[in-house]
Coordinates of C-alpha atoms and ligand atoms in Angstrom, one line a residue:
X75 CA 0.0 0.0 0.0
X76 CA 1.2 3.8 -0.5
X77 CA 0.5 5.7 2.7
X78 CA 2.1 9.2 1.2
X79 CA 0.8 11.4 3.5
X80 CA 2.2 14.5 1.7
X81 CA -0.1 15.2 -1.1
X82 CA 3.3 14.6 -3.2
X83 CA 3.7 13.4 -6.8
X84 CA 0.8 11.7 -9.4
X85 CA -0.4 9.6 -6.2
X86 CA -1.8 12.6 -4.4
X87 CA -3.5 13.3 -7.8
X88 CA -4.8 10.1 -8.8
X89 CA -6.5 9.1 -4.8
X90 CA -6.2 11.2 -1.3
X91 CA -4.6 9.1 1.7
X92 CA -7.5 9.0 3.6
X93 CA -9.2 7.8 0.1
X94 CA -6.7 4.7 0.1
X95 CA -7.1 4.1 3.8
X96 CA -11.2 3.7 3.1
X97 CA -11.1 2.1 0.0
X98 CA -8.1 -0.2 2.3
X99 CA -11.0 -0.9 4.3
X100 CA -13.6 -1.7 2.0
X101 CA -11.2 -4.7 0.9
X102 CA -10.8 -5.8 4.2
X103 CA -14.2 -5.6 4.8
X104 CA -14.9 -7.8 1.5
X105 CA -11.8 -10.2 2.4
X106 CA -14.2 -11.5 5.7
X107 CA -13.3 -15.1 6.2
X108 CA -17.3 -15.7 7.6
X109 CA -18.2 -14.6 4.4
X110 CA -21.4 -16.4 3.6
X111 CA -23.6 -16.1 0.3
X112 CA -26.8 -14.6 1.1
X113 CA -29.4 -12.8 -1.1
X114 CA -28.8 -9.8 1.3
X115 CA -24.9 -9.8 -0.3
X116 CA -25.8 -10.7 -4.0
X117 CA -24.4 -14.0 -3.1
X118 CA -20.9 -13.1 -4.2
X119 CA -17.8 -11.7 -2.7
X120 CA -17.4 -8.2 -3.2
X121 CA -13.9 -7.4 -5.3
X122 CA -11.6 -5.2 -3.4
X123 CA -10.7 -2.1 -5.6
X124 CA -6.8 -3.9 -6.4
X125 CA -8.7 -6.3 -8.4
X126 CA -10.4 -4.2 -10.9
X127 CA -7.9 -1.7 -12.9
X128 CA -9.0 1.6 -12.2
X129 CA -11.5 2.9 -14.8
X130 CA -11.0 0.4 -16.8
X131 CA -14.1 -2.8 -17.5
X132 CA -10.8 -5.4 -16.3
X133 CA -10.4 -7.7 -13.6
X134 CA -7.4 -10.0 -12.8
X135 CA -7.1 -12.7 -11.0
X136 CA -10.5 -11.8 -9.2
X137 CA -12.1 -15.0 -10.3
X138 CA -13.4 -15.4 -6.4
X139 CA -15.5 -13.1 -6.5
X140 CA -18.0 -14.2 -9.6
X141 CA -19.5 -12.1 -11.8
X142 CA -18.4 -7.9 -11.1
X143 CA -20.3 -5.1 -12.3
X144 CA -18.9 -3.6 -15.1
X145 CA -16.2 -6.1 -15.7
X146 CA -16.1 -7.4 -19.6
X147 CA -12.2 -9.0 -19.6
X148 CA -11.2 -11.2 -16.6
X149 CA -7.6 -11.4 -16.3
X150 CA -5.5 -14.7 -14.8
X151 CA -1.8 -14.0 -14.7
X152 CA -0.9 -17.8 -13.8
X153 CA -2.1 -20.9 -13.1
X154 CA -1.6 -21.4 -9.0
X155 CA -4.6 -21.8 -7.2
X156 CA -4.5 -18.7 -4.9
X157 CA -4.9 -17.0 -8.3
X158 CA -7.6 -19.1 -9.6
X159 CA -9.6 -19.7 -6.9
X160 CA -13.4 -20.1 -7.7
X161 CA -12.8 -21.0 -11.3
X162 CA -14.3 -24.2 -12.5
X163 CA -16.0 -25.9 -15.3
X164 CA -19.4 -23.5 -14.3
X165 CA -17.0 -19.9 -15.4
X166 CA -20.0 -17.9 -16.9
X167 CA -19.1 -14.6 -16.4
X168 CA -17.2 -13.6 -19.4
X169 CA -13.7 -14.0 -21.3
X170 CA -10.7 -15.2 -19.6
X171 CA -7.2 -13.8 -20.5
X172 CA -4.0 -15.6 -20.1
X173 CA -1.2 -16.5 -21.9
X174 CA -1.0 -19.8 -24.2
X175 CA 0.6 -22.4 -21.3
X176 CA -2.4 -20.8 -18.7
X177 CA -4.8 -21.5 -20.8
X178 CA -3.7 -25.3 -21.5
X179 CA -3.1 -25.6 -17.6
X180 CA -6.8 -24.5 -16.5
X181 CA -8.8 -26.6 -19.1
X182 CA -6.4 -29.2 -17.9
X183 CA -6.6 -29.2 -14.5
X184 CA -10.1 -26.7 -13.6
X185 CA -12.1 -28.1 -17.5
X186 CA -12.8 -24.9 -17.6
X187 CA -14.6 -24.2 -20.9
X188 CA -12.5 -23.6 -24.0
X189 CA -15.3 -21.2 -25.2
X190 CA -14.6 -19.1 -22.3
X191 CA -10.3 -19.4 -22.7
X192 CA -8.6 -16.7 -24.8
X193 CA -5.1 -17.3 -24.8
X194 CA -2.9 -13.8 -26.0
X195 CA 0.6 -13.7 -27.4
X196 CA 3.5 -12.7 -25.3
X197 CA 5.3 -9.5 -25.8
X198 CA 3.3 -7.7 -28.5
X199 CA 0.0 -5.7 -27.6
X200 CA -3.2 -7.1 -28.2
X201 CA -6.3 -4.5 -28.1
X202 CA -8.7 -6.4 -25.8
X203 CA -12.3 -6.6 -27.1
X204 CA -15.0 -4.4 -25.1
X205 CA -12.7 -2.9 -22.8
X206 CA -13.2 0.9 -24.6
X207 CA -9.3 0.7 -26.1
X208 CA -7.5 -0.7 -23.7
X209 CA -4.6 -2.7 -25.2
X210 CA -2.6 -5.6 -22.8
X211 CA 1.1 -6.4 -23.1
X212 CA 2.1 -9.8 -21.7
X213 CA 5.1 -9.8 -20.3
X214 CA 7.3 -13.3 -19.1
X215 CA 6.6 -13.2 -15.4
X216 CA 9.8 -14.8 -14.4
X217 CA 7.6 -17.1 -12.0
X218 CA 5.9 -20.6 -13.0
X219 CA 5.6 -21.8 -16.5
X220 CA 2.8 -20.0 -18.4
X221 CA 2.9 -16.6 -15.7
X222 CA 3.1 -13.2 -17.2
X223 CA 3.1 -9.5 -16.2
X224 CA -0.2 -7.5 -17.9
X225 CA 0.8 -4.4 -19.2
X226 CA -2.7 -2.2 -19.8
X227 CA -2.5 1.0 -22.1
X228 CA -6.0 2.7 -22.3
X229 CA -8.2 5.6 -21.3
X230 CA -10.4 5.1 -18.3
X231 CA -13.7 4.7 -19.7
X232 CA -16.0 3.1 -16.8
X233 CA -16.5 3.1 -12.8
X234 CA -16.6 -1.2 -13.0
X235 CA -15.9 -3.2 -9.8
X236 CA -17.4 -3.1 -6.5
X237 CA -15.5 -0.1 -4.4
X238 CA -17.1 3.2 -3.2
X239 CA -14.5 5.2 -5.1
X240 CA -14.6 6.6 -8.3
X241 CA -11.8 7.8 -10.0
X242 CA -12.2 11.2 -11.4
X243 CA -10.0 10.5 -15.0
X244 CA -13.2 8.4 -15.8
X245 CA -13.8 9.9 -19.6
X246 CA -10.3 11.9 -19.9
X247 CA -8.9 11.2 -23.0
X248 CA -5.5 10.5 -21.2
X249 CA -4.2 7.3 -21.9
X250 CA -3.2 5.0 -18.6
X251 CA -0.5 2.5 -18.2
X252 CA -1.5 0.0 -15.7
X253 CA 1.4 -3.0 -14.8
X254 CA 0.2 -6.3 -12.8
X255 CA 2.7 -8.1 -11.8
X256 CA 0.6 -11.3 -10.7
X257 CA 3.1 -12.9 -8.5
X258 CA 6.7 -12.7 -10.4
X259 CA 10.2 -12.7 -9.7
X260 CA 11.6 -9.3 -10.8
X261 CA 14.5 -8.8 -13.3
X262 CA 16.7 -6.1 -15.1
X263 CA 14.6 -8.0 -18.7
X264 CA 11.3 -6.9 -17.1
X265 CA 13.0 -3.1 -16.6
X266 CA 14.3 -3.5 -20.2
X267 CA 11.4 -4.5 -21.6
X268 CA 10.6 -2.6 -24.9
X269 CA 6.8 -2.2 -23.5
X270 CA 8.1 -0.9 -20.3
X271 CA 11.7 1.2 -21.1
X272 CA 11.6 4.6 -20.5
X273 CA 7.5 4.7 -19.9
X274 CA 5.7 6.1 -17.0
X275 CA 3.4 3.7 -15.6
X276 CA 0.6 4.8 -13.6
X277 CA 0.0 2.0 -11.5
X278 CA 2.1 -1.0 -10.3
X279 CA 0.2 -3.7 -8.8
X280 CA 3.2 -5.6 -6.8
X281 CA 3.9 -8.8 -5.2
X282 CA 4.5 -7.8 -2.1
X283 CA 5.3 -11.7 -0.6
X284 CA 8.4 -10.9 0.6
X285 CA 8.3 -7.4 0.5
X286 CA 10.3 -7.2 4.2
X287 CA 14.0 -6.9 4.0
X288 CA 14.2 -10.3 6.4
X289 CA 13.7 -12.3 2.5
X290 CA 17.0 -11.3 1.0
X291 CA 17.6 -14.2 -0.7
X292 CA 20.6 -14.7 -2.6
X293 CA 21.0 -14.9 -6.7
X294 CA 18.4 -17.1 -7.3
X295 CA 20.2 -18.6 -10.5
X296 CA 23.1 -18.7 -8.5
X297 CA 21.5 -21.3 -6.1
X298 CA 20.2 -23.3 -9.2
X299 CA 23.5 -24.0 -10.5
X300 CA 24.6 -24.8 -7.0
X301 CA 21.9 -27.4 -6.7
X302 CA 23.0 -28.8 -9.6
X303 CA 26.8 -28.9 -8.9
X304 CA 25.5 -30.0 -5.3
X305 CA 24.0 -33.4 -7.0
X306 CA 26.8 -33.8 -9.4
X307 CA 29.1 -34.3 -6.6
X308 CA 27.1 -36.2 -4.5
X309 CA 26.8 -38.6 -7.3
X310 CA 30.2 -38.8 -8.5
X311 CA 31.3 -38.9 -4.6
X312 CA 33.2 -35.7 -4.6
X313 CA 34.1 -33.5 -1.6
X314 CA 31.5 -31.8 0.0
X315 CA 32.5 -28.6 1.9
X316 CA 30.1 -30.3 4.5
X317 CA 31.6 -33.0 5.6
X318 CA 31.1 -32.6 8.6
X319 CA 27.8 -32.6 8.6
X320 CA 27.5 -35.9 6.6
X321 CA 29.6 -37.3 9.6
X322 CA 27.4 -36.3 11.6
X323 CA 24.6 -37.8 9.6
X324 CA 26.6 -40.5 9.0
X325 CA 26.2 -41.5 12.9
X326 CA 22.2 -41.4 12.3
X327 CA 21.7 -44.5 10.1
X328 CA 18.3 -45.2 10.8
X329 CA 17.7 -45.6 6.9
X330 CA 20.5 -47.9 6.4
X331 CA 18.2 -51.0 6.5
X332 CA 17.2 -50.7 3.1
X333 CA 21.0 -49.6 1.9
X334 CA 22.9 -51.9 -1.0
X335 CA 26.0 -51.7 1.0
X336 CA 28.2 -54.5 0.2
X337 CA 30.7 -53.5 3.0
X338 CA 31.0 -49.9 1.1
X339 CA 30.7 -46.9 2.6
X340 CA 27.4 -45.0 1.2
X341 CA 29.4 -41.9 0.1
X342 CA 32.2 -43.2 -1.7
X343 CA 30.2 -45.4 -3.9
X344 CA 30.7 -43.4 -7.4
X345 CA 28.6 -45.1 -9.8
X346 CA 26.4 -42.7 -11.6
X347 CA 22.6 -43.6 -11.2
X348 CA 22.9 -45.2 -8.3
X349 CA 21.7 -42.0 -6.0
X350 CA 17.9 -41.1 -6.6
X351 CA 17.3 -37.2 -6.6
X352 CA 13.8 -36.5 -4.6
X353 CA 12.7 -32.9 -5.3
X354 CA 9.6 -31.4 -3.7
X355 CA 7.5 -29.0 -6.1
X356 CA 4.1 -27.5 -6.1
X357 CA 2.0 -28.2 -9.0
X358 CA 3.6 -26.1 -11.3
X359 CA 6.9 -24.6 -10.5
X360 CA 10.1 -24.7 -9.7
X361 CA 10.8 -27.1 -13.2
X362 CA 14.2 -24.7 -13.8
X363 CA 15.6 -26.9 -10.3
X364 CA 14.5 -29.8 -11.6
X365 CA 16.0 -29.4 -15.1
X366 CA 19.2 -28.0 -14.4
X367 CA 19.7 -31.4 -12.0
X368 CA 18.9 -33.6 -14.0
X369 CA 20.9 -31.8 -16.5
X370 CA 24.1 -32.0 -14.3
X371 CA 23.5 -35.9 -13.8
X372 CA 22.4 -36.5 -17.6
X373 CA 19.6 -38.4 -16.6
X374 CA 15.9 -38.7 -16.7
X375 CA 12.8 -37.2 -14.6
X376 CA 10.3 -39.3 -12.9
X377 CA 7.3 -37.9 -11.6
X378 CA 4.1 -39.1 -11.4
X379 CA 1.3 -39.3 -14.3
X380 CA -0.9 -36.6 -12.6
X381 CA 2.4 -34.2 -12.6
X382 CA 3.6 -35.4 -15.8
X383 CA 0.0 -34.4 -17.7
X384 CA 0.6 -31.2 -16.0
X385 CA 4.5 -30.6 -16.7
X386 CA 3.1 -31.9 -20.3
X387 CA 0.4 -28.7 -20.6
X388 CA 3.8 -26.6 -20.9
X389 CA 5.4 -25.3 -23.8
X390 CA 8.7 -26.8 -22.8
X391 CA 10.3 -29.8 -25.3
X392 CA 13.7 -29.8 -22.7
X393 CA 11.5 -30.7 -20.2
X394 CA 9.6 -33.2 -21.5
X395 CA 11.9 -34.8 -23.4
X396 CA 13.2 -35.3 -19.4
X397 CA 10.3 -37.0 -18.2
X398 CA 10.5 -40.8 -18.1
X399 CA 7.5 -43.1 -16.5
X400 CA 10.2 -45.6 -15.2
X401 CA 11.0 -44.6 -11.9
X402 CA 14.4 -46.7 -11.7
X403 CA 15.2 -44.6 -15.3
X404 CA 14.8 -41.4 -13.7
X405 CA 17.5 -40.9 -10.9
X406 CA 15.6 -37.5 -10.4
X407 CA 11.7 -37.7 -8.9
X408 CA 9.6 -34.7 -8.3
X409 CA 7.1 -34.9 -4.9
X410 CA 5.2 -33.0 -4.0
X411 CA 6.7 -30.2 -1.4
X412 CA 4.6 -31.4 1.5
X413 CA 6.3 -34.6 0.9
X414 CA 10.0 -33.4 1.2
X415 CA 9.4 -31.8 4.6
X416 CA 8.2 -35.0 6.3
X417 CA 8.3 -38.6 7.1
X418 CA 6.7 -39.6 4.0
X419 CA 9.9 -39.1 2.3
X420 CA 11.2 -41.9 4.2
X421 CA 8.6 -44.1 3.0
X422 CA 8.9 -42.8 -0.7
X423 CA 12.4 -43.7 -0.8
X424 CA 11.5 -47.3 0.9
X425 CA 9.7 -48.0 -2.1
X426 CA 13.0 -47.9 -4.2
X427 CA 14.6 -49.8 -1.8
X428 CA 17.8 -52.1 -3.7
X429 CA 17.6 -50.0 -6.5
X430 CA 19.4 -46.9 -5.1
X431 CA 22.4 -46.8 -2.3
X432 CA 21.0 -43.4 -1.1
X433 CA 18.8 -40.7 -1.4
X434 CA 19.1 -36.8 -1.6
X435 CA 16.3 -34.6 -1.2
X436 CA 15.9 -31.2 -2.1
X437 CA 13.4 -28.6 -0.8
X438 CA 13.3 -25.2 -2.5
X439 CA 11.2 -22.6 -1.3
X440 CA 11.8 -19.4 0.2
X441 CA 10.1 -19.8 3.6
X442 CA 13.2 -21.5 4.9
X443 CA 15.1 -18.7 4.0
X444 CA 16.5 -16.7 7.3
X445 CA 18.8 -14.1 7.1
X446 CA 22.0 -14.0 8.4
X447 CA 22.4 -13.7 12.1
X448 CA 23.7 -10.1 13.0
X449 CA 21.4 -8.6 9.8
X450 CA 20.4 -5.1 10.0
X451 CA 16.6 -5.5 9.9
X452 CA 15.9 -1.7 9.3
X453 CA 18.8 -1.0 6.6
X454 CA 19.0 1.8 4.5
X455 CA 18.1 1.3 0.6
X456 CA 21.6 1.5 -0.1
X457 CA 23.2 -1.0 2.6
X458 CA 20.6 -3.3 1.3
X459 CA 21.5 -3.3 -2.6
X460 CA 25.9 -3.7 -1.6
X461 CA 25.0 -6.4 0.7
X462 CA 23.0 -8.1 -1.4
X463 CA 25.0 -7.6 -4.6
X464 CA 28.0 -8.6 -2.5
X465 CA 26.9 -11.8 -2.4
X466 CA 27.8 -15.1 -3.7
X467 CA 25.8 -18.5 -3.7
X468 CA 27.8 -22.0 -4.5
X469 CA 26.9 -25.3 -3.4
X470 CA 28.9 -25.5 -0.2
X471 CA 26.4 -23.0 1.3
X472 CA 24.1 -26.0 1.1
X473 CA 24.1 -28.0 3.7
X474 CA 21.9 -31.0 5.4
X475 CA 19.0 -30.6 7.0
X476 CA 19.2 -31.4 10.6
X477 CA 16.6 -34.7 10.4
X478 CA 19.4 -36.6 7.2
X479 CA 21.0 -38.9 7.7
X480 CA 23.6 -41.1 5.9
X481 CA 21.4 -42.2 3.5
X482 CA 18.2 -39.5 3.1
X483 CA 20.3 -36.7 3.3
X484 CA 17.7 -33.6 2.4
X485 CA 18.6 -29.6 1.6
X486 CA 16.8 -26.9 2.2
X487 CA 17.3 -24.8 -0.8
X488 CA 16.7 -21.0 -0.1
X489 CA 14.4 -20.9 -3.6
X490 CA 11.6 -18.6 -4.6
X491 CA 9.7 -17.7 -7.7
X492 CA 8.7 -14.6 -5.9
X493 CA 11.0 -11.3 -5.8
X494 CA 12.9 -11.1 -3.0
X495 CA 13.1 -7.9 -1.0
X496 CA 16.3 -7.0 -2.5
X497 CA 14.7 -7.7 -6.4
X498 CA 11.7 -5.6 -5.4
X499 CA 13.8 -3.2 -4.2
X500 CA 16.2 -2.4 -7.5
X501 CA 13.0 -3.2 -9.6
X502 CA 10.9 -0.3 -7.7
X503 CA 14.4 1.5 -7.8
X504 CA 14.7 1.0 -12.0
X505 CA 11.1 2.3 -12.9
X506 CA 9.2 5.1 -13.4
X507 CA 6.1 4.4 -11.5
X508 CA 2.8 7.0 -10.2
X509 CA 1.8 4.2 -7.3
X510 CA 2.5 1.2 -6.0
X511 CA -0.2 -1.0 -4.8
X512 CA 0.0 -3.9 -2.9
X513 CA -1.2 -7.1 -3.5
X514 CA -0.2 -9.8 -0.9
X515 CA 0.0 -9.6 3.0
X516 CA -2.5 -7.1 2.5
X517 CA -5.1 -8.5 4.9
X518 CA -3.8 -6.3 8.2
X519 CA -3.1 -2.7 8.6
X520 CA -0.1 -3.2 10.2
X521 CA 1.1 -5.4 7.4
X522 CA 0.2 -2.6 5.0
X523 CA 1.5 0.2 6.6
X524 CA 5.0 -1.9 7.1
X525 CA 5.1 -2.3 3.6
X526 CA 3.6 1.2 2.7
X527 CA 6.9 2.7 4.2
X528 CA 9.2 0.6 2.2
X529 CA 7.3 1.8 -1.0
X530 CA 7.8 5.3 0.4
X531 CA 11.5 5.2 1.1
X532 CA 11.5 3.7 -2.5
X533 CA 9.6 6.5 -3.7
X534 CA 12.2 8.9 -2.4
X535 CA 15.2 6.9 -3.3
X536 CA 14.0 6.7 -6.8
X537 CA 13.7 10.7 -7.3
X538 CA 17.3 11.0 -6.3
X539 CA 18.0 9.1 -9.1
X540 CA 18.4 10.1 -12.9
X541 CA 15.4 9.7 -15.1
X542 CA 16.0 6.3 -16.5
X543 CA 19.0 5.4 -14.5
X544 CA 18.1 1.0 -13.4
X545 CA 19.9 -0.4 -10.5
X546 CA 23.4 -1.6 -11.7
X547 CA 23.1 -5.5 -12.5
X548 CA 25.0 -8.5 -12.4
X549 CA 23.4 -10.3 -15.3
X550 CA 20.5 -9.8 -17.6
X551 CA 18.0 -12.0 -15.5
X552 CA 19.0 -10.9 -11.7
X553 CA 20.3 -7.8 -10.2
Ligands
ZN276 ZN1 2.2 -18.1 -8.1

């Protein structure tokens, strides 16, 4: 949320403070977790105003909330369920927008009704029927396969949605530029874009997951490649820099009943294959882990058939070119996340038992993440982008999990598909944004106003800047 309380800048212009705080309220208000359908309600939801783009007949990712007045284009930036929710095979209430590998994904997995699916191409814009001239950019999300970024160029031409407010450009022949990010993981290509270069954009709806500077987590395709070189070694029975740790776990060996031993120890056995790979993955997501792995141990990818018809709904011939339905081909198997993180992985693995020495698990996600002990919590914008650029990621920063043991050793990898606070940070930093609205964690006011003062001390370190000038980065897909 933007809390500028000093009528500053296009914000002031575009809503009052106390206008955000009410129409903050309203969406609370709507957000009720009693909520129950009653004629007395309309029987729906109503759609807090972050849903609906202002003035404009679109809607994303508000499919919870049914039919909305006004509304003629519902947008869906991805296909994870938090996004989705409500949408089924019943979806009456008008077109759906989404790129190609969305659109395969919820007639796969929700049969919702082609008639109702209209997938748009990526990267060029697309005038979207009925909306009054509103044309949409989508814009490679850097999140789960099929996500995007909607770019929206148009006049405000309608009051649509369910809020109290009413924006006052409603008829001005100005043309608006609206971004949603959906949930995505920020990059200097989405900065570079040729949509997005050097253009003002009115409005940034942001994935705020991690937007506290505790989620610093480091170069995200640094820690793939260290999963990979991780695996590789492990395999080939390399040096680990933890070896003390697999000591350790090598003291724990209450999985060795099931272990091909032959008087060997587990870790020096080198034969390729030999080691099965467990990662844990949501539905969709996370595939770049599991390919750059496999990649590294040039083998195959087991998962199964319900996974594999939804890894198939992508547009990605690597990946399934990896996928094998032989679990003893694939010495890499994708479970589900919930699986990883507890005892069923013990009784996965059993299932394999005299076909592998040992098993390695690994569990991405960026919950696990915690900074570094001694971490400034409150740092200036500036401490935050050196500390975080200063920073390194290899596969000796991996280390076992404090449940392995010598033969289920599992890793929690410090993994997100979401921007960390430092990628928020340089991409609110690298743009030329009117307002940035929050759309996660928004459900307290303390929450909000936490986040509403990072946006602000954004907001001021980005005028110190020259027009233009991005956040120096290390590569072309992370800062
Ligand atoms: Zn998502």
């Amino acid at each position: 949320m933007n809390t500028t309380k000093c009528g500053t800048g296009a914000f002031s212009v575009l809503m009052s403070s106390y206008k955000e705080t009410e129409a903050w309220k309203e969406a609370s208000a709507a957000e009720d977790r009693g909520f129950r359908p009653t004629k007395g309600n309309g029987g729906r939801r109503k759609a807090p105003f972050y849903k609906v783009m202002q003035g404009m007949p679109i809607a994303v990712d508000a499919f919870r909330y049914g039919t909305i007045p006004g509304v003629t284009a519902y947008f869906l930036t991805h296909a994870h369920s938090d996004h989705y929710t409500n949408l089924s095979a019943n979806w009456r209430s008008g077109p759906i927008y989404c790129s190609e590998g969305t659109a395969n994904l919820i007639v796969h997995m929700l049969c919702v009704d082609r008639q109702w699916v209209c997938p748009l191409p990526m990267d060029v814009p697309t005038l979207v029927p009925d909306t009054g001239g509103v044309c949409v950019t989508l814009i490679e999300a850097n999140h789960c396969p099929g996500s995007c970024l909607f770019l929206f160029e148009g006049p405000q031409t309608v009051h649509a949605g369910d809020s109290a407010f009413r924006s006052p450009f409603v008829g001005a022949t100005r043309t608006f530029r609206y971004l949603h990010c959906g949930d995505f993981r920020a990059s200097p290509q989405h900065v570079l874009h040729p949509a997005i270069r050097g253009k003002h954009i009115d409005h940034v709806y942001l994935d705020t997951t991690y937007l506290d500077p505790k989620y610093c987590f480091p170069p995200q395709p640094q820690v793939i490649s260290a999963c990979a070189e991780l695996a590789r070694r492990i395999v080939r029975g390399e040096t680990l820099h933890d070896s003390e740790d697999i000591a350790k776990a090598r003291q724990n060996r209450t999985m060795d009943s099931w272990l091909v031993t032959s008087g060997k120890s587990p870790e020096k056995d080198t034969k390729p294959g030999k080691i099965l790979v467990v990662v844990g993955t949501y539905s969709i997501g996370k595939e770049r882990i599991v390919k750059a792995i496999a990649r590294a141990l040039q083998t195959k990818v087991y998962c199964d058939s319900r996974k594999a018809a939804i890894l198939r709904c992508q547009a990605d011939p690597e990946l399934h070119d990896l996928l094998t339905k032989d679990p003893l081909e694939g010495g890499v198997h994708l479970v589900p996340l919930g699986v990883i993180a507890s005892d069923r992985l013990k009784d996965y693995v059993e299932r394999f038992k005299g076909h592998y020495i040992k098993a390695v698990g690994f569990r991405p996600t960026g919950w696990t993440f915690s900074a570094p002990t001694g971490s400034d919590m409150v740092p200036s914008v500036s401490t935050i982008i050196a500390r975080t650029q200063g920073r390194t990621f290899t596969h000796a920063h991996l280390s076992p999990m404090r449940n392995s043991t010598a033969a289920l050793q599992v890793y929690g990898v410090p993994y997100s598909e979401h921007s960390s606070f430092f990628e928020l940070t340089c991409f609110a930093l690298s743009l030329d944004w009117g307002r940035m609205i929050a759309t996660v964690n928004v459900g307290s006011e303390k929450s909000r106003n936490k986040m509403g003062t990072w946006i602000e001390r954004w907001e001021v370190e980005r005028k110190k800047r020259a027009k233009g000038e991005m956040v120096q980065h290390r590569a072309q897909n992370y800062w």
